[in-house]
mmCIF file of C-alpha atoms in Angstrom:
data_model
loop_
_atom_site.group_PDB
_atom_site.id
_atom_site.type_symbol
_atom_site.label_atom_id
_atom_site.label_comp_id
_atom_site.label_asym_id
_atom_site.label_seq_id
_atom_site.Cartn_x
_atom_site.Cartn_y
_atom_site.Cartn_z
ATOM 1 C CA ILE A 1 -0.542 -25.342 65.205
ATOM 2 C CA SER A 2 -0.919 -22.815 68.024
ATOM 3 C CA ASN A 3 0.486 -25.187 70.619
ATOM 4 C CA TYR A 4 3.449 -26.147 68.464
ATOM 5 C CA PHE A 5 4.144 -22.470 67.777
ATOM 6 C CA MET A 6 4.091 -21.777 71.523
ATOM 7 C CA ALA A 7 6.414 -24.747 72.077
ATOM 8 C CA TYR A 8 9.066 -22.974 69.996
ATOM 9 C CA LEU A 9 8.929 -20.123 72.514
ATOM 10 C CA ILE A 10 8.625 -21.913 75.859
ATOM 11 C CA SER A 11 9.457 -25.596 75.038
ATOM 12 C CA MET A 12 7.054 -28.523 74.627
ATOM 13 C CA ASP A 13 7.542 -29.566 78.276
ATOM 14 C CA GLU A 14 6.110 -26.229 79.408
ATOM 15 C CA VAL A 15 3.202 -26.534 76.955
ATOM 16 C CA MET A 16 2.350 -29.981 78.337
ATOM 17 C CA ARG A 17 2.525 -28.590 81.875
ATOM 18 C CA TYR A 18 0.090 -25.818 80.889
ATOM 19 C CA VAL A 19 -2.268 -28.428 79.427
ATOM 20 C CA HIS A 20 -2.199 -30.559 82.581
ATOM 21 C CA GLU A 21 -2.673 -27.571 84.892
ATOM 22 C CA GLY A 22 -5.756 -26.507 82.966
ATOM 23 C CA ILE A 23 -7.249 -23.334 81.537
ATOM 24 C CA PRO A 24 -7.965 -21.451 84.814
ATOM 25 C CA ALA A 25 -4.258 -21.540 85.760
ATOM 26 C CA HIS A 26 -3.229 -20.015 82.407
ATOM 27 C CA ALA A 27 -6.249 -17.998 81.310
ATOM 28 C CA GLY A 28 -4.162 -15.270 79.638
ATOM 29 C CA THR A 29 -2.154 -17.752 77.594
ATOM 30 C CA PHE A 30 -5.316 -19.608 76.598
ATOM 31 C CA ALA A 31 -6.953 -16.354 75.447
ATOM 32 C CA ALA A 32 -3.875 -15.527 73.332
ATOM 33 C CA LEU A 33 -3.996 -18.997 71.762
ATOM 34 C CA LEU A 34 -7.665 -18.525 70.907
ATOM 35 C CA VAL A 35 -6.837 -15.291 69.069
ATOM 36 C CA PHE A 36 -3.885 -16.952 67.295
ATOM 37 C CA SER A 37 -6.038 -19.959 66.312
ATOM 38 C CA SER A 38 -8.833 -17.701 65.053
ATOM 39 C CA ILE A 39 -6.403 -15.844 62.771
ATOM 40 C CA PHE A 40 -5.067 -19.117 61.360
ATOM 41 C CA PHE A 41 -8.596 -20.450 60.852
ATOM 42 C CA PHE A 42 -9.478 -17.250 58.975
ATOM 43 C CA VAL A 43 -6.404 -17.690 56.756
ATOM 44 C CA TYR A 44 -7.067 -21.363 55.990
ATOM 45 C CA TYR A 45 -10.846 -21.083 55.604
ATOM 46 C CA TRP A 46 -11.244 -17.852 53.624
ATOM 47 C CA PHE A 47 -8.082 -15.773 53.037
ATOM 48 C CA ARG A 48 -6.083 -18.694 51.621
ATOM 49 C CA GLU A 49 -4.067 -17.777 48.519
ATOM 50 C CA GLN A 50 -4.532 -14.061 49.262
ATOM 51 C CA VAL A 51 -1.752 -14.494 51.816
ATOM 52 C CA CYS A 52 0.646 -15.182 48.938
ATOM 53 C CA ILE A 53 -0.791 -12.438 46.754
ATOM 54 C CA VAL A 54 -1.284 -9.640 49.289
ATOM 55 C CA VAL A 55 0.681 -10.367 52.475
ATOM 56 C CA CYS A 56 3.768 -12.385 51.527
ATOM 57 C CA PRO A 57 6.723 -10.096 50.656
ATOM 58 C CA TYR A 58 8.266 -12.694 48.323
ATOM 59 C CA GLY A 59 5.766 -11.987 45.565
ATOM 60 C CA ARG A 60 6.393 -8.257 45.842
ATOM 61 C CA LEU A 61 10.141 -8.755 45.571
ATOM 62 C CA GLN A 62 9.826 -11.215 42.696
ATOM 63 C CA GLY A 63 9.230 -8.565 40.045
ATOM 64 C CA VAL A 64 12.309 -6.616 41.148
ATOM 65 C CA LEU A 65 14.666 -9.578 41.283
ATOM 66 C CA LEU A 66 13.756 -11.343 38.036
ATOM 67 C CA ASP A 67 15.105 -10.814 34.528
ATOM 68 C CA LYS A 68 15.014 -12.877 31.316
ATOM 69 C CA ASN A 69 17.831 -15.127 32.566
ATOM 70 C CA SER A 70 16.141 -15.965 35.884
ATOM 71 C CA ILE A 71 15.184 -19.607 36.397
ATOM 72 C CA VAL A 72 11.476 -19.848 37.242
ATOM 73 C CA VAL A 73 8.588 -22.266 36.800
ATOM 74 C CA ALA A 74 7.789 -21.559 33.151
ATOM 75 C CA TYR A 75 5.593 -22.828 30.307
ATOM 76 C CA ASP A 76 7.411 -23.630 27.047
ATOM 77 C CA TYR A 77 5.146 -21.658 24.722
ATOM 78 C CA VAL A 78 7.411 -22.314 21.714
ATOM 79 C CA ARG A 79 6.729 -26.025 21.981
ATOM 80 C CA GLY A 80 3.197 -25.829 23.388
ATOM 81 C CA GLU A 81 1.491 -23.301 21.098
ATOM 82 C CA PRO A 82 -0.911 -23.255 19.371
ATOM 83 C CA ARG A 83 -3.020 -25.178 21.848
ATOM 84 C CA GLY A 84 -5.507 -27.743 20.642
ATOM 85 C CA LYS A 85 -6.226 -31.407 20.182
ATOM 86 C CA ILE A 86 -3.460 -33.903 19.479
ATOM 87 C CA SER A 87 -2.435 -33.296 15.901
ATOM 88 C CA SER A 88 0.464 -32.139 13.789
ATOM 89 C CA GLU A 89 -1.206 -28.745 13.372
ATOM 90 C CA HIS A 90 -1.092 -27.922 17.061
ATOM 91 C CA GLY A 91 1.554 -27.690 19.743
ATOM 92 C CA ASP A 92 2.039 -30.150 22.579
ATOM 93 C CA CYS A 93 -0.389 -28.322 24.912
ATOM 94 C CA ILE A 94 -3.831 -29.930 24.592
ATOM 95 C CA ASP A 95 -5.483 -27.214 26.737
ATOM 96 C CA CYS A 96 -6.585 -29.704 29.396
ATOM 97 C CA LYS A 97 -6.144 -27.063 32.122
ATOM 98 C CA ALA A 98 -4.674 -29.639 34.522
ATOM 99 C CA CYS A 99 -1.989 -27.095 35.450
ATOM 100 C CA VAL A 100 -4.661 -24.521 36.333
ATOM 101 C CA ARG A 101 -6.729 -26.932 38.433
ATOM 102 C CA VAL A 102 -3.819 -27.962 40.664
ATOM 103 C CA CYS A 103 -2.460 -24.427 41.180
ATOM 104 C CA PRO A 104 -3.056 -23.372 44.830
ATOM 105 C CA THR A 105 -3.285 -19.699 43.812
ATOM 106 C CA GLY A 106 -5.518 -20.350 40.773
ATOM 107 C CA ILE A 107 -3.258 -18.896 38.069
ATOM 108 C CA ASP A 108 -2.629 -20.135 34.536
ATOM 109 C CA ILE A 109 1.141 -20.612 34.246
ATOM 110 C CA ARG A 110 0.752 -20.587 30.456
ATOM 111 C CA ASN A 111 0.186 -16.820 30.678
ATOM 112 C CA GLY A 112 3.773 -16.342 31.904
ATOM 113 C CA THR A 113 5.431 -15.651 35.241
ATOM 114 C CA GLN A 114 2.964 -14.004 37.611
ATOM 115 C CA LEU A 115 3.057 -12.383 41.021
ATOM 116 C CA GLU A 116 0.858 -15.092 42.529
ATOM 117 C CA CYS A 117 3.176 -18.005 41.594
ATOM 118 C CA ILE A 118 4.697 -19.583 44.716
ATOM 119 C CA ASN A 119 6.907 -22.045 42.809
ATOM 120 C CA CYS A 120 5.226 -25.101 44.322
ATOM 121 C CA THR A 121 5.722 -27.000 40.996
ATOM 122 C CA ALA A 122 2.290 -28.672 41.214
ATOM 123 C CA CYS A 123 1.685 -27.602 37.611
ATOM 124 C CA ILE A 124 4.898 -29.340 36.504
ATOM 125 C CA ASP A 125 3.777 -32.653 38.005
ATOM 126 C CA ALA A 126 0.277 -32.359 36.553
ATOM 127 C CA CYS A 127 1.553 -31.487 33.068
ATOM 128 C CA ASP A 128 4.160 -34.266 33.081
ATOM 129 C CA GLU A 129 1.423 -36.780 33.881
ATOM 130 C CA ILE A 130 -0.660 -35.551 30.940
ATOM 131 C CA MET A 131 2.355 -35.679 28.605
ATOM 132 C CA ASP A 132 2.980 -39.291 29.668
ATOM 133 C CA ASN A 133 -0.641 -40.174 28.896
ATOM 134 C CA ILE A 134 -0.585 -38.670 25.387
ATOM 135 C CA GLY A 135 2.906 -39.897 24.524
ATOM 136 C CA LYS A 136 4.592 -36.484 24.403
ATOM 137 C CA PRO A 137 7.941 -35.517 25.995
ATOM 138 C CA ARG A 138 7.832 -34.245 29.548
ATOM 139 C CA GLU A 139 8.870 -30.755 30.713
ATOM 140 C CA LEU A 140 6.362 -28.695 28.760
ATOM 141 C CA ILE A 141 6.240 -26.830 32.067
ATOM 142 C CA ARG A 142 9.605 -26.823 33.804
ATOM 143 C CA TYR A 143 12.214 -24.755 35.559
ATOM 144 C CA ALA A 144 13.586 -22.509 32.801
ATOM 145 C CA SER A 145 14.366 -18.903 31.919
ATOM 146 C CA GLU A 146 12.703 -16.748 29.265
ATOM 147 C CA ASN A 147 15.853 -16.815 27.146
ATOM 148 C CA ASN A 148 16.103 -20.577 27.552
ATOM 149 C CA ILE A 149 12.591 -21.031 26.106
ATOM 150 C CA ALA A 150 12.665 -18.340 23.420
ATOM 151 C CA LYS A 151 16.300 -18.584 22.289
ATOM 152 C CA LYS A 152 17.310 -22.023 23.621
ATOM 153 C CA GLU A 153 20.094 -20.330 25.594
ATOM 154 C CA LYS A 154 21.638 -22.210 28.485
ATOM 155 C CA LEU A 155 22.046 -20.626 31.904
ATOM 156 C CA ARG A 156 24.807 -18.011 31.932
ATOM 157 C CA PHE A 157 26.613 -16.776 35.013
ATOM 158 C CA THR A 158 25.533 -13.146 34.644
ATOM 159 C CA SER A 159 26.593 -10.131 36.715
ATOM 160 C CA ARG A 160 23.235 -10.247 38.496
ATOM 161 C CA ILE A 161 23.763 -13.866 39.522
ATOM 162 C CA LYS A 162 27.266 -12.965 40.717
ATOM 163 C CA ALA A 163 25.903 -10.088 42.802
ATOM 164 C CA TYR A 164 23.157 -12.259 44.326
ATOM 165 C CA SER A 165 25.724 -14.985 45.042
ATOM 166 C CA VAL A 166 27.932 -12.504 46.903
ATOM 167 C CA VAL A 167 24.989 -11.234 48.944
ATOM 168 C CA LEU A 168 23.912 -14.800 49.765
ATOM 169 C CA LEU A 169 27.471 -15.711 50.753
ATOM 170 C CA LEU A 170 27.657 -12.693 53.079
ATOM 171 C CA ILE A 171 24.337 -13.586 54.704
ATOM 172 C CA VAL A 172 25.340 -17.234 55.207
ATOM 173 C CA SER A 173 28.741 -16.169 56.566
ATOM 174 C CA ALA A 174 27.092 -13.772 59.008
ATOM 175 C CA LEU A 175 24.701 -16.511 60.173
ATOM 176 C CA ILE A 176 27.533 -19.026 60.673
ATOM 177 C CA THR A 177 29.556 -16.405 62.564
ATOM 178 C CA MET A 178 26.620 -15.574 64.824
ATOM 179 C CA LEU A 179 25.991 -19.264 65.574
ATOM 180 C CA ALA A 180 29.672 -19.989 66.196
ATOM 181 C CA THR A 181 30.237 -17.004 68.492
ATOM 182 C CA ARG A 182 26.952 -16.938 70.404
ATOM 183 C CA ASP A 183 27.001 -17.423 74.167
ATOM 184 C CA ASP A 184 25.734 -20.725 75.567
ATOM 185 C CA VAL A 185 23.818 -18.714 78.165
ATOM 186 C CA ASP A 186 22.189 -15.393 77.330
ATOM 187 C CA VAL A 187 22.084 -13.145 80.406
ATOM 188 C CA THR A 188 20.030 -10.011 81.055
ATOM 189 C CA ILE A 189 20.739 -8.024 84.231
ATOM 190 C CA LEU A 190 17.888 -5.981 85.712
ATOM 191 C CA ARG A 191 17.668 -3.868 88.830
ATOM 192 C CA THR A 192 14.872 -4.867 91.198
ATOM 193 C CA GLN A 193 11.908 -2.616 90.477
ATOM 194 C CA GLY A 194 11.048 0.072 92.999
ATOM 195 C CA MET A 195 14.427 -0.062 94.774
ATOM 196 C CA ILE A 196 17.443 2.232 94.387
ATOM 197 C CA TYR A 197 19.791 1.189 97.175
ATOM 198 C CA GLN A 198 19.652 -0.232 100.688
ATOM 199 C CA SER A 199 21.521 0.833 103.822
ATOM 200 C CA LEU A 200 22.889 -2.349 105.376
ATOM 201 C CA PRO A 201 24.486 -3.035 108.775
ATOM 202 C CA ASP A 202 28.203 -2.352 109.334
ATOM 203 C CA GLY A 203 28.189 0.653 106.993
ATOM 204 C CA TYR A 204 27.433 -1.172 103.732
ATOM 205 C CA ILE A 205 25.275 0.031 100.841
ATOM 206 C CA GLY A 206 23.523 -2.657 98.814
ATOM 207 C CA ASN A 207 21.862 -2.883 95.410
ATOM 208 C CA LEU A 208 19.491 -5.755 94.589
ATOM 209 C CA TYR A 209 19.486 -7.213 91.064
ATOM 210 C CA SER A 210 17.945 -10.070 89.119
ATOM 211 C CA ALA A 211 19.641 -11.965 86.287
ATOM 212 C CA ARG A 212 17.456 -13.652 83.690
ATOM 213 C CA MET A 213 19.508 -16.432 82.073
ATOM 214 C CA PHE A 214 18.523 -18.388 78.953
ATOM 215 C CA ASN A 215 20.289 -21.710 78.332
ATOM 216 C CA LYS A 216 20.631 -22.359 74.569
ATOM 217 C CA THR A 217 22.334 -25.744 74.913
ATOM 218 C CA HIS A 218 21.065 -29.297 75.390
ATOM 219 C CA LYS A 219 22.528 -29.747 78.881
ATOM 220 C CA ASP A 220 21.997 -28.210 82.332
ATOM 221 C CA ILE A 221 24.567 -25.539 83.221
ATOM 222 C CA PRO A 222 25.432 -24.551 86.811
ATOM 223 C CA VAL A 223 26.400 -20.874 86.754
ATOM 224 C CA GLN A 224 28.408 -18.582 89.006
ATOM 225 C CA LEU A 225 28.274 -14.791 89.112
ATOM 226 C CA GLU A 226 31.455 -12.890 89.995
ATOM 227 C CA ILE A 227 32.605 -9.274 90.207
ATOM 228 C CA PRO A 228 36.115 -7.837 90.802
ATOM 229 C CA LYS A 229 36.927 -7.459 94.516
ATOM 230 C CA GLU A 230 37.527 -3.728 94.177
ATOM 231 C CA GLU A 231 33.974 -3.278 92.860
ATOM 232 C CA GLY A 232 32.263 -4.843 95.879
ATOM 233 C CA THR A 233 30.890 -8.135 97.151
ATOM 234 C CA LEU A 234 28.282 -10.259 95.355
ATOM 235 C CA GLU A 235 25.884 -12.499 97.295
ATOM 236 C CA ILE A 236 23.394 -14.893 95.670
ATOM 237 C CA ILE A 237 19.933 -14.844 97.248
ATOM 238 C CA GLY A 238 19.004 -18.501 97.650
ATOM 239 C CA ARG A 239 20.759 -21.523 96.143
ATOM 240 C CA GLN A 240 23.528 -21.440 93.581
ATOM 241 C CA PRO A 241 21.681 -21.328 90.246
ATOM 242 C CA VAL A 242 21.505 -24.128 87.665
ATOM 243 C CA VAL A 243 19.967 -23.203 84.306
ATOM 244 C CA ALA A 244 18.101 -26.180 82.849
ATOM 245 C CA LYS A 245 18.690 -27.171 79.231
ATOM 246 C CA GLU A 246 16.720 -25.197 76.649
ATOM 247 C CA SER A 247 15.124 -23.205 79.451
ATOM 248 C CA TYR A 248 15.706 -20.156 81.603
ATOM 249 C CA ALA A 249 16.246 -19.248 85.240
ATOM 250 C CA VAL A 250 15.935 -16.040 87.223
ATOM 251 C CA VAL A 251 18.610 -15.402 89.856
ATOM 252 C CA THR A 252 18.364 -12.681 92.488
ATOM 253 C CA PHE A 253 21.620 -11.335 93.891
ATOM 254 C CA LEU A 254 22.918 -8.511 96.073
ATOM 255 C CA ILE A 255 25.978 -6.355 95.448
ATOM 256 C CA LYS A 256 27.232 -4.378 98.439
ATOM 257 C CA ARG A 257 30.011 -1.896 99.061
ATOM 258 C CA LYS A 258 31.344 0.031 102.015
ATOM 259 C CA SER A 259 29.654 3.427 102.116
ATOM 260 C CA ASN A 260 33.000 5.205 102.616
ATOM 261 C CA GLU A 261 34.245 3.674 99.323
ATOM 262 C CA ILE A 262 31.415 5.199 97.315
ATOM 263 C CA LYS A 263 32.652 8.443 95.775
ATOM 264 C CA LYS A 264 30.029 8.829 93.010
ATOM 265 C CA ARG A 265 26.275 8.473 92.680
ATOM 266 C CA LYS A 266 26.642 5.801 89.964
ATOM 267 C CA ILE A 267 29.443 3.255 89.655
ATOM 268 C CA ASP A 268 29.962 0.761 86.841
ATOM 269 C CA ILE A 269 29.963 -2.886 87.930
ATOM 270 C CA HIS A 270 31.436 -5.598 85.684
ATOM 271 C CA LEU A 271 29.908 -9.055 86.109
ATOM 272 C CA THR A 272 31.475 -12.282 84.907
ATOM 273 C CA ILE A 273 29.149 -15.239 84.361
ATOM 274 C CA ARG A 274 30.808 -18.651 84.526
ATOM 275 C CA GLY A 275 29.350 -22.031 83.631
ATOM 276 C CA ASN A 276 31.073 -25.375 84.178
ATOM 277 C CA ASN A 277 34.137 -23.397 85.365
ATOM 278 C CA GLN A 278 34.358 -21.548 82.033
ATOM 279 C CA GLU A 279 33.652 -17.906 81.347
ATOM 280 C CA ILE A 280 30.512 -17.720 79.211
ATOM 281 C CA SER A 281 29.492 -14.057 79.353
ATOM 282 C CA ASN A 282 30.403 -10.594 80.608
ATOM 283 C CA LYS A 283 27.874 -7.934 81.532
ATOM 284 C CA LYS A 284 28.011 -4.393 82.840
ATOM 285 C CA THR A 285 25.494 -2.810 85.206
ATOM 286 C CA THR A 286 25.336 0.241 87.451
ATOM 287 C CA PHE A 287 25.652 0.426 91.235
ATOM 288 C CA ILE A 288 23.728 3.319 92.790
ATOM 289 C CA GLY A 289 24.724 4.816 96.110
ATOM 290 C CA PRO A 290 23.792 7.862 98.209
ATOM 291 C CA LEU A 291 24.824 11.300 97.063
ATOM 292 C CA ALA A 292 28.416 12.073 98.074
ATOM 293 C CA GLY A 293 28.768 14.541 100.976
#
């Protein structure tokens, strides 16, 4: 679990490389994985359902969001009570407790909707199997609302459902918009630590930067960095960068300007990042020069 979780962050290829290179080469990462694994072992071995009861926010929100028209995993007490052996004097529930035994959080769904219920529907399956065995109709435990069980009312499109539907639609729309408009390459521009500016030959002042570029696509992207001519000259340190698919690259570059063109201590620089001859991002950074005069 720890390795797969790390693969989401750095890719499975990098995880496999870490494994082959061994623990001494990645001692810090290995120590972090040990801590992560220990927490998960604690959850699975002892904490278990307390995660749903104490930690998970869904259970806390459940009481606020539900009303008598909400569809939940529910026990049909009208049909099931009174509990007892199979007879005309009792309801369909034979009090076998199969629903309680299969519940991962240990609750009795027959006592009503509870904070600990995670809607896994294991109780529905267990109860349906018992109903089949005793020749009773299924769905003694089913997805239903309180009004559906008590008053036999069908689901109504209430104002609360309308409001939740609008909120859900807005969230989905925002997600689709973010996915559709996101940049193929995410770029972060950083000034090289410990350096302000450099005095270069021929009267130039230079600033050294690094660009950290994350490729979110499934293909390698060769990138070019450009700035307007009036803002200076940009030089890549090393080879022209190619950002591998689903990975990142760090590019070091120098921006230089004639010292007699620098009129202010700080000057805004506008960078254009191009990939496959298409503009993929625009960033702004600051060029620092000597104090004027």
